[in-house]
Coordinates of C-alpha atoms and ligand atoms in Angstrom, one line a residue:
X269 CA 0.1 0.1 0.0
X270 CA 1.6 3.4 -1.2
X271 CA 0.3 6.2 1.0
X272 CA 0.6 9.9 0.7
X273 CA -0.3 12.5 3.2
X274 CA -0.8 15.8 1.7
X275 CA -1.6 19.0 3.4
X276 CA -2.0 22.8 3.1
X277 CA -1.0 24.7 6.4
X278 CA -0.8 28.3 6.9
X279 CA 1.1 30.3 9.8
X280 CA -0.8 28.4 12.5
X281 CA 0.8 25.1 11.4
X282 CA -2.4 23.3 13.0
X283 CA -2.9 21.1 9.9
X284 CA 0.7 20.2 9.5
X285 CA 1.0 19.0 13.2
X286 CA -2.1 16.6 12.3
X287 CA -0.4 15.7 9.0
X288 CA 3.0 14.8 10.6
X289 CA 1.2 12.7 13.2
X290 CA -0.6 10.7 10.6
X291 CA 2.3 10.2 8.5
X292 CA 4.5 9.0 11.4
X293 CA 1.9 6.4 12.2
X294 CA 1.6 5.3 8.8
X295 CA 5.3 4.4 8.7
X296 CA 8.2 4.4 6.3
X297 CA 6.3 3.9 3.1
X298 CA 4.2 6.9 3.6
X299 CA 5.3 10.0 1.8
X300 CA 4.4 13.5 3.4
X301 CA 4.2 16.6 1.2
X302 CA 2.7 19.9 1.0
X303 CA -0.2 20.4 -1.7
X304 CA 1.9 23.0 -3.7
X305 CA 4.6 20.5 -4.4
X306 CA 3.0 16.9 -3.8
X307 CA 3.6 14.2 -6.3
X308 CA 0.6 13.0 -8.6
X309 CA -2.3 11.2 -6.9
X310 CA -2.0 8.3 -9.5
X311 CA 1.2 7.0 -7.7
X312 CA -0.7 6.3 -4.6
X313 CA -3.1 3.7 -3.3
X314 CA -4.3 5.8 -0.2
X315 CA -4.1 9.6 0.1
X316 CA -4.8 11.5 3.4
X317 CA -5.8 15.0 2.4
X318 CA -5.5 17.7 5.0
X319 CA -6.5 21.3 5.1
X320 CA -7.4 24.3 7.2
X321 CA -10.4 26.1 6.5
X322 CA -10.3 29.7 4.8
X323 CA -13.6 31.6 4.3
X324 CA -15.2 28.3 4.1
X325 CA -12.9 26.4 1.8
X326 CA -9.4 24.6 1.6
X327 CA -6.7 26.8 0.3
X328 CA -6.1 27.2 -3.2
X329 CA -3.0 24.7 -3.7
X330 CA -5.3 22.3 -2.0
X331 CA -8.2 22.7 -4.0
X332 CA -6.1 22.3 -7.1
X333 CA -4.6 19.0 -5.8
X334 CA -7.9 17.6 -4.6
X335 CA -9.4 18.2 -8.3
X336 CA -6.5 16.0 -9.5
X337 CA -7.5 13.0 -7.3
X338 CA -9.4 10.6 -9.5
X339 CA -10.6 7.1 -8.4
X340 CA -8.6 7.1 -5.3
X341 CA -8.9 5.9 -1.8
X342 CA -8.7 8.9 0.4
X343 CA -9.4 10.4 3.8
X344 CA -9.9 13.8 4.9
X345 CA -8.6 15.8 7.8
X346 CA -9.6 19.3 8.6
X347 CA -8.6 22.1 11.4
X348 CA -10.8 25.0 11.8
X349 CA -11.7 27.6 14.5
X350 CA -15.4 26.6 14.7
X351 CA -16.7 23.6 16.6
X352 CA -15.9 20.4 14.9
X353 CA -19.5 19.2 15.1
X354 CA -20.9 22.5 14.0
X355 CA -23.0 22.9 10.7
X356 CA -20.2 25.0 9.5
X357 CA -17.7 22.3 9.8
X358 CA -20.0 19.7 7.9
X359 CA -20.6 22.2 5.1
X360 CA -16.9 22.8 4.7
X361 CA -16.0 19.1 4.7
X362 CA -18.8 18.5 2.0
X363 CA -17.4 21.3 -0.1
X364 CA -13.9 19.7 0.0
X365 CA -15.3 16.3 -0.8
X366 CA -17.1 17.7 -3.7
X367 CA -13.9 18.6 -5.4
X368 CA -12.9 15.0 -5.6
X369 CA -13.5 13.1 -8.9
X370 CA -14.8 9.4 -8.2
X371 CA -12.9 9.0 -5.1
X372 CA -13.9 6.7 -2.1
X373 CA -13.7 8.6 1.3
X374 CA -12.7 6.1 3.9
X375 CA -12.5 8.4 6.9
X376 CA -12.7 11.9 8.0
X377 CA -11.4 13.8 10.9
X378 CA -12.1 17.1 12.4
X379 CA -10.6 19.2 15.2
X380 CA -10.2 22.7 16.3
X381 CA -7.1 24.7 15.5
X382 CA -5.5 27.5 17.4
X383 CA -5.4 31.1 16.0
X384 CA -2.2 32.9 15.6
X385 CA -1.7 35.6 18.1
X386 CA -1.8 38.2 15.5
X387 CA -5.4 36.9 14.4
X388 CA -6.5 36.5 18.0
X389 CA -5.7 40.2 18.6
X390 CA -7.7 41.2 15.5
X391 CA -10.7 39.1 16.6
X392 CA -10.8 40.7 19.9
X393 CA -11.0 44.0 18.5
X394 CA -14.3 43.2 16.7
X395 CA -17.2 45.2 17.9
X396 CA -19.8 42.9 19.6
X397 CA -22.6 43.8 17.3
X398 CA -20.6 42.5 14.2
X399 CA -21.5 39.1 12.7
X400 CA -17.8 38.2 13.9
X401 CA -18.0 40.3 17.1
X402 CA -16.2 39.5 20.2
X403 CA -19.1 37.9 22.2
X404 CA -19.0 35.6 25.3
X405 CA -19.8 32.7 23.3
X406 CA -17.2 33.4 20.8
X407 CA -14.6 34.0 23.5
X408 CA -15.4 30.6 25.1
X409 CA -15.0 28.8 21.9
X410 CA -11.8 30.5 20.7
X411 CA -10.2 29.7 24.2
X412 CA -11.0 26.0 23.5
X413 CA -9.7 26.3 19.8
X414 CA -6.4 27.6 21.3
X415 CA -5.7 24.4 22.9
X416 CA -5.9 22.4 19.7
X417 CA -4.7 20.3 17.9
X418 CA -3.7 18.7 21.2
X419 CA -2.1 15.3 22.0
X420 CA -5.5 13.6 22.0
X421 CA -6.3 15.0 18.6
X422 CA -3.2 13.7 17.1
X423 CA -3.4 10.5 18.4
X424 CA -7.0 10.0 17.4
X425 CA -6.3 11.3 13.9
X426 CA -3.3 8.8 13.5
X427 CA -5.4 5.8 14.8
X428 CA -8.3 6.7 12.6
X429 CA -6.1 7.1 9.5
X430 CA -4.2 3.7 10.4
X431 CA -7.5 1.8 10.5
X432 CA -8.7 3.5 7.1
X433 CA -5.5 2.5 5.4
X434 CA -5.7 -1.1 6.7
X435 CA -9.3 -1.4 5.8
X436 CA -8.7 0.1 2.1
X437 CA -5.7 -2.5 1.7
X438 CA -8.1 -5.3 2.1
X439 CA -10.2 -4.0 -0.7
X440 CA -7.9 -2.3 -3.2
X441 CA -9.7 0.0 -5.8
X442 CA -10.3 -1.2 -9.2
X443 CA -7.4 0.1 -11.6
X444 CA -8.5 3.3 -13.6
X445 CA -8.9 2.3 -17.3
X446 CA -6.1 3.6 -19.6
X447 CA -7.0 6.9 -21.2
X448 CA -8.5 6.5 -24.9
X449 CA -9.2 9.7 -26.3
X450 CA -11.5 10.7 -29.4
X451 CA -12.8 13.8 -31.0
X452 CA -16.3 14.4 -32.0
X453 CA -17.1 17.3 -34.6
X454 CA -20.8 18.3 -33.9
X455 CA -22.4 20.3 -36.9
X456 CA -25.8 21.2 -37.6
X457 CA -25.8 19.2 -40.8
X458 CA -27.1 19.7 -44.3
X459 CA -28.9 17.6 -47.0
X460 CA -27.5 19.5 -49.7
X461 CA -24.6 17.2 -50.9
X462 CA -22.2 20.1 -51.9
X463 CA -22.5 21.5 -48.4
X464 CA -20.9 18.5 -46.8
X465 CA -17.6 19.5 -48.4
X466 CA -17.3 22.2 -45.8
X467 CA -17.7 19.6 -43.1
X468 CA -15.1 17.5 -44.4
X469 CA -12.6 20.5 -44.4
X470 CA -13.2 20.9 -40.8
X471 CA -12.7 17.1 -40.3
X472 CA -9.5 17.1 -42.2
X473 CA -8.0 20.1 -40.2
X474 CA -8.8 18.1 -37.1
X475 CA -7.2 15.0 -38.3
X476 CA -4.2 16.8 -39.4
X477 CA -3.7 18.5 -36.0
X478 CA -4.5 15.2 -34.1
X479 CA -3.3 12.4 -36.2
X480 CA -3.4 9.8 -33.4
X481 CA -7.0 10.6 -32.5
X482 CA -10.0 9.3 -34.1
X483 CA -12.4 12.0 -35.3
X484 CA -16.2 11.3 -35.8
X485 CA -18.6 13.6 -37.2
X486 CA -22.3 13.9 -35.9
X487 CA -25.3 15.8 -37.1
X488 CA -27.3 17.8 -34.3
X489 CA -30.2 18.5 -36.4
X490 CA -32.8 15.7 -36.4
X491 CA -34.5 17.0 -39.3
X492 CA -31.5 16.7 -41.6
X493 CA -30.6 13.2 -40.3
X494 CA -34.2 12.2 -41.3
X495 CA -33.6 13.7 -44.6
X496 CA -30.7 11.6 -45.0
X497 CA -32.2 8.5 -43.7
X498 CA -30.2 8.3 -40.5
X499 CA -26.9 7.8 -42.5
X500 CA -25.4 10.4 -40.3
X501 CA -25.4 9.9 -36.3
X502 CA -26.4 12.2 -33.7
X503 CA -24.0 13.3 -30.9
X504 CA -25.8 11.0 -28.5
X505 CA -25.4 8.0 -30.6
X506 CA -21.5 8.8 -31.1
X507 CA -20.9 9.2 -27.7
X508 CA -22.8 6.1 -26.7
X509 CA -20.8 4.1 -29.3
X510 CA -17.3 5.6 -28.2
X511 CA -18.3 4.7 -24.6
X512 CA -19.1 1.1 -25.8
X513 CA -15.6 1.0 -27.6
X514 CA -13.9 1.8 -24.2
X515 CA -13.1 5.6 -25.0
X516 CA -12.5 7.4 -21.8
X517 CA -12.0 11.1 -22.8
X518 CA -14.0 12.9 -25.7
X519 CA -13.4 16.5 -26.9
X520 CA -16.6 17.7 -28.7
X521 CA -15.7 20.5 -31.2
X522 CA -18.9 22.4 -31.6
X523 CA -19.2 23.3 -35.2
X524 CA -21.8 25.9 -34.5
X525 CA -21.3 29.5 -34.7
X526 CA -23.2 31.2 -31.7
X527 CA -24.7 30.2 -28.3
X528 CA -28.3 29.7 -29.4
X529 CA -30.7 26.9 -29.6
X530 CA -28.4 24.4 -31.3
X531 CA -25.7 24.9 -29.0
X532 CA -27.6 24.5 -26.0
X533 CA -29.3 21.4 -27.4
X534 CA -25.7 20.1 -27.9
X535 CA -24.8 20.8 -24.2
X536 CA -27.6 19.0 -22.8
X537 CA -27.0 15.9 -25.1
X538 CA -23.5 15.9 -24.0
X539 CA -24.2 16.3 -20.4
X540 CA -26.0 12.8 -20.2
X541 CA -22.4 11.3 -20.7
X542 CA -20.6 13.6 -18.1
X543 CA -20.6 10.6 -15.4
X544 CA -19.2 8.1 -17.7
X545 CA -16.8 10.0 -19.8
X546 CA -14.4 12.9 -19.3
X547 CA -16.2 15.0 -21.9
X548 CA -16.0 18.6 -22.8
X549 CA -17.4 20.9 -25.5
X550 CA -15.5 23.8 -27.1
X551 CA -17.2 27.4 -27.2
X552 CA -18.5 28.8 -30.4
X553 CA -16.7 31.5 -32.2
X554 CA -19.4 34.3 -31.3
X555 CA -19.4 33.4 -27.6
X556 CA -16.7 36.0 -26.6
X557 CA -15.0 39.0 -28.2
X558 CA -11.5 37.8 -28.3
X559 CA -12.5 34.5 -29.9
X560 CA -14.9 36.4 -32.4
X561 CA -11.9 38.7 -33.5
X562 CA -9.8 35.6 -34.4
X563 CA -12.8 33.9 -36.0
X564 CA -13.6 37.2 -38.1
X565 CA -10.2 37.4 -39.4
X566 CA -10.2 33.7 -40.6
X567 CA -13.6 34.4 -42.2
X568 CA -12.1 37.6 -44.1
X569 CA -9.4 35.2 -45.5
X570 CA -12.2 33.8 -47.5
X571 CA -13.4 36.7 -49.3
X572 CA -12.5 36.3 -53.1
X573 CA -9.4 38.1 -54.2
X574 CA -11.4 39.5 -56.9
X575 CA -13.4 41.6 -54.9
X576 CA -12.1 45.3 -54.9
X577 CA -12.2 47.5 -52.0
X578 CA -15.3 49.6 -51.6
X579 CA -17.4 46.7 -53.0
X580 CA -19.9 45.6 -50.3
X581 CA -19.5 42.0 -49.2
X582 CA -22.9 40.9 -47.4
X583 CA -22.6 38.0 -45.1
X584 CA -25.7 35.9 -44.2
X585 CA -25.6 34.6 -40.7
X586 CA -28.3 32.3 -39.3
X587 CA -29.6 33.9 -36.0
X588 CA -32.2 32.7 -33.7
X589 CA -36.0 33.8 -34.2
X590 CA -36.2 34.2 -30.5
X591 CA -33.4 36.7 -30.5
X592 CA -31.2 35.0 -27.9
X593 CA -28.2 35.2 -30.4
X594 CA -29.0 38.9 -31.5
X595 CA -26.3 40.5 -29.4
X596 CA -23.7 37.8 -30.8
X597 CA -24.5 38.5 -34.3
X598 CA -24.7 42.3 -33.6
X599 CA -21.2 42.1 -32.3
X600 CA -20.0 39.9 -35.2
X601 CA -21.4 42.7 -37.6
X602 CA -19.4 45.3 -35.7
X603 CA -16.1 43.3 -35.6
X604 CA -16.6 42.7 -39.4
X605 CA -17.2 46.1 -40.2
X606 CA -14.3 47.2 -38.0
X607 CA -12.0 45.1 -40.2
X608 CA -13.5 46.5 -43.3
X609 CA -16.2 49.3 -43.5
X610 CA -17.8 47.4 -46.5
X611 CA -18.4 44.2 -44.6
X612 CA -22.0 43.8 -43.9
X613 CA -24.0 41.1 -41.9
X614 CA -27.6 40.2 -41.7
X615 CA -29.3 37.2 -40.2
X616 CA -32.0 34.7 -41.6
X617 CA -33.7 34.8 -38.1
X618 CA -33.4 37.6 -35.5
X619 CA -31.0 40.5 -35.9
X620 CA -29.3 42.2 -37.5
X621 CA -32.2 41.9 -40.1
X622 CA -31.8 41.9 -44.0
X623 CA -33.9 45.2 -44.2
X624 CA -31.6 47.1 -41.9
X625 CA -28.4 46.0 -43.7
X626 CA -29.5 46.8 -47.1
X627 CA -30.8 50.3 -45.9
X628 CA -27.2 50.8 -44.9
X629 CA -25.8 51.9 -48.3
X630 CA -24.7 49.0 -50.5
X631 CA -22.1 49.3 -53.3
X632 CA -23.7 48.8 -57.0
X633 CA -21.8 45.4 -56.9
X634 CA -22.6 43.2 -54.0
X635 CA -20.7 39.9 -53.0
X636 CA -23.0 37.6 -51.1
X637 CA -21.4 35.1 -48.6
X638 CA -22.7 32.7 -46.2
X639 CA -21.6 33.2 -42.5
X640 CA -22.5 29.6 -42.0
X641 CA -20.2 26.7 -41.8
X642 CA -21.7 24.9 -44.8
X643 CA -23.4 26.5 -48.0
X644 CA -26.6 24.7 -47.3
X645 CA -30.3 25.2 -47.9
X646 CA -30.2 28.9 -46.7
X647 CA -27.2 29.8 -48.7
X648 CA -28.3 28.1 -51.9
X649 CA -32.1 29.3 -51.7
X650 CA -32.5 32.2 -49.4
X651 CA -29.2 33.8 -50.2
X652 CA -28.5 33.1 -54.0
X653 CA -31.7 31.4 -55.2
X654 CA -33.6 32.9 -58.2
X655 CA -36.9 32.7 -56.2
X656 CA -38.8 35.9 -55.3
X657 CA -37.8 36.0 -51.5
X658 CA -34.2 35.5 -52.0
X659 CA -31.5 38.2 -51.0
X660 CA -30.1 38.1 -54.5
X661 CA -33.5 38.7 -56.2
X662 CA -34.3 41.6 -53.8
X663 CA -31.0 43.3 -54.4
X664 CA -31.1 42.6 -58.2
X665 CA -34.4 44.2 -58.5
X666 CA -32.9 47.2 -56.8
X667 CA -30.3 47.5 -59.4
X668 CA -27.5 45.8 -57.7
X669 CA -25.2 43.2 -59.3
X670 CA -24.9 40.3 -57.2
X671 CA -21.9 37.7 -57.1
X672 CA -22.9 34.9 -54.8
X673 CA -19.9 33.0 -53.4
X674 CA -21.5 29.7 -52.5
X675 CA -18.8 28.3 -50.2
X676 CA -19.5 27.5 -46.5
X677 CA -17.0 28.8 -43.9
X678 CA -15.6 25.2 -43.4
X679 CA -14.1 25.3 -46.8
X680 CA -11.8 28.3 -45.9
X681 CA -8.6 26.9 -44.6
X682 CA -8.1 29.5 -42.0
X683 CA -11.6 29.0 -40.7
X684 CA -11.0 25.1 -40.6
X685 CA -7.7 25.8 -38.7
X686 CA -9.6 27.9 -36.3
X687 CA -12.0 25.2 -35.2
X688 CA -9.0 22.5 -35.1
X689 CA -6.9 24.9 -33.1
X690 CA -9.5 24.9 -30.4
X691 CA -8.0 21.7 -29.0
X692 CA -4.4 22.5 -28.2
X693 CA -2.1 19.8 -30.1
X694 CA -0.8 18.2 -27.0
X695 CA -4.0 18.1 -25.1
X696 CA -5.2 14.5 -26.2
X697 CA -1.9 12.8 -25.8
Ligands
CO497 CO1 -32.4 27.6 -40.7

């Protein structure tokens, strides 16, 4: 049984005293370390984690270390100023326990700890009517705390942890399965065959950056999947399959532009697997300003070279009819305009609306580009179609010369690289 006692202790050294007592009892094989410099938790069969309570939480180094503990046998010991059987102590212990990942807590030990003379002097100056006021009740509790940890606390903690280690040794934990990673590219999907080229562009960029990791593409749109006779899987179906194949870690690349209806659907579909897989989802490019700026310059790289300065490029975004993505697209419009004053953006649903963008002074020649990953139905029909409702028809009837660029953003190498770059190259190794 390889045992580790790891602790975070401040000036008072209360927790350190308990840690030393436990380590001494556990014998020569036991490693004693401070949280900031402790060896990896994976190297030990049993870990005793000790901390003082600061504003209701363990100290930052200890929080970081506890988050690294996964599928371990552990015990917790805690020192604090409050009574060990108080509600406050139970809450603090529960918070600490919540930081651990699938660990078995074999024992817990709580005792009071003395304040430093400086802190004690500060406490005594608190007015009696403040929440931390120096009242007779408080004075009594602090007087008791000043005696701890005492010899009895130290021997009790040591006995308790020795017993827990003996018990854990009798039933060693199942070893954690080896890490096996996969990437899932989650896109809306399109039933337009040429649109799929954009998705392939993203897949290729991911495969190029992560040659040792399988990349699987899933469509979030049930309507599109049905149109394709379910020949493309949903995200849930892919995650279930990866789980069955023994994958343990999955990075889902959200091939969606905004935090809207589809992204929320994706998050909830993924959340069903959070307990069985280490799974996370990337943020869409329109979700914050620095990401949006990088994304927009990648998009600009896809504007045809033939387009001359001063000629309008009108981008068609999707948007959400309920308006929840409005501020993201309004931000995208302003970032595009900051890059080139003749870049305009309007959305199929929500804002900014087409009527606004058109009323905004377009050049006689207008380039029409989808601000969507794939040049699907909206691009083919609503943007560039010959039908009466299309943007092209509308602008043509108002005397503009339209040049549709029917290329999904995924076909722009810089945009594909942007999405692939959301997973650092060494992250999945
Ligand atoms: Co739509």
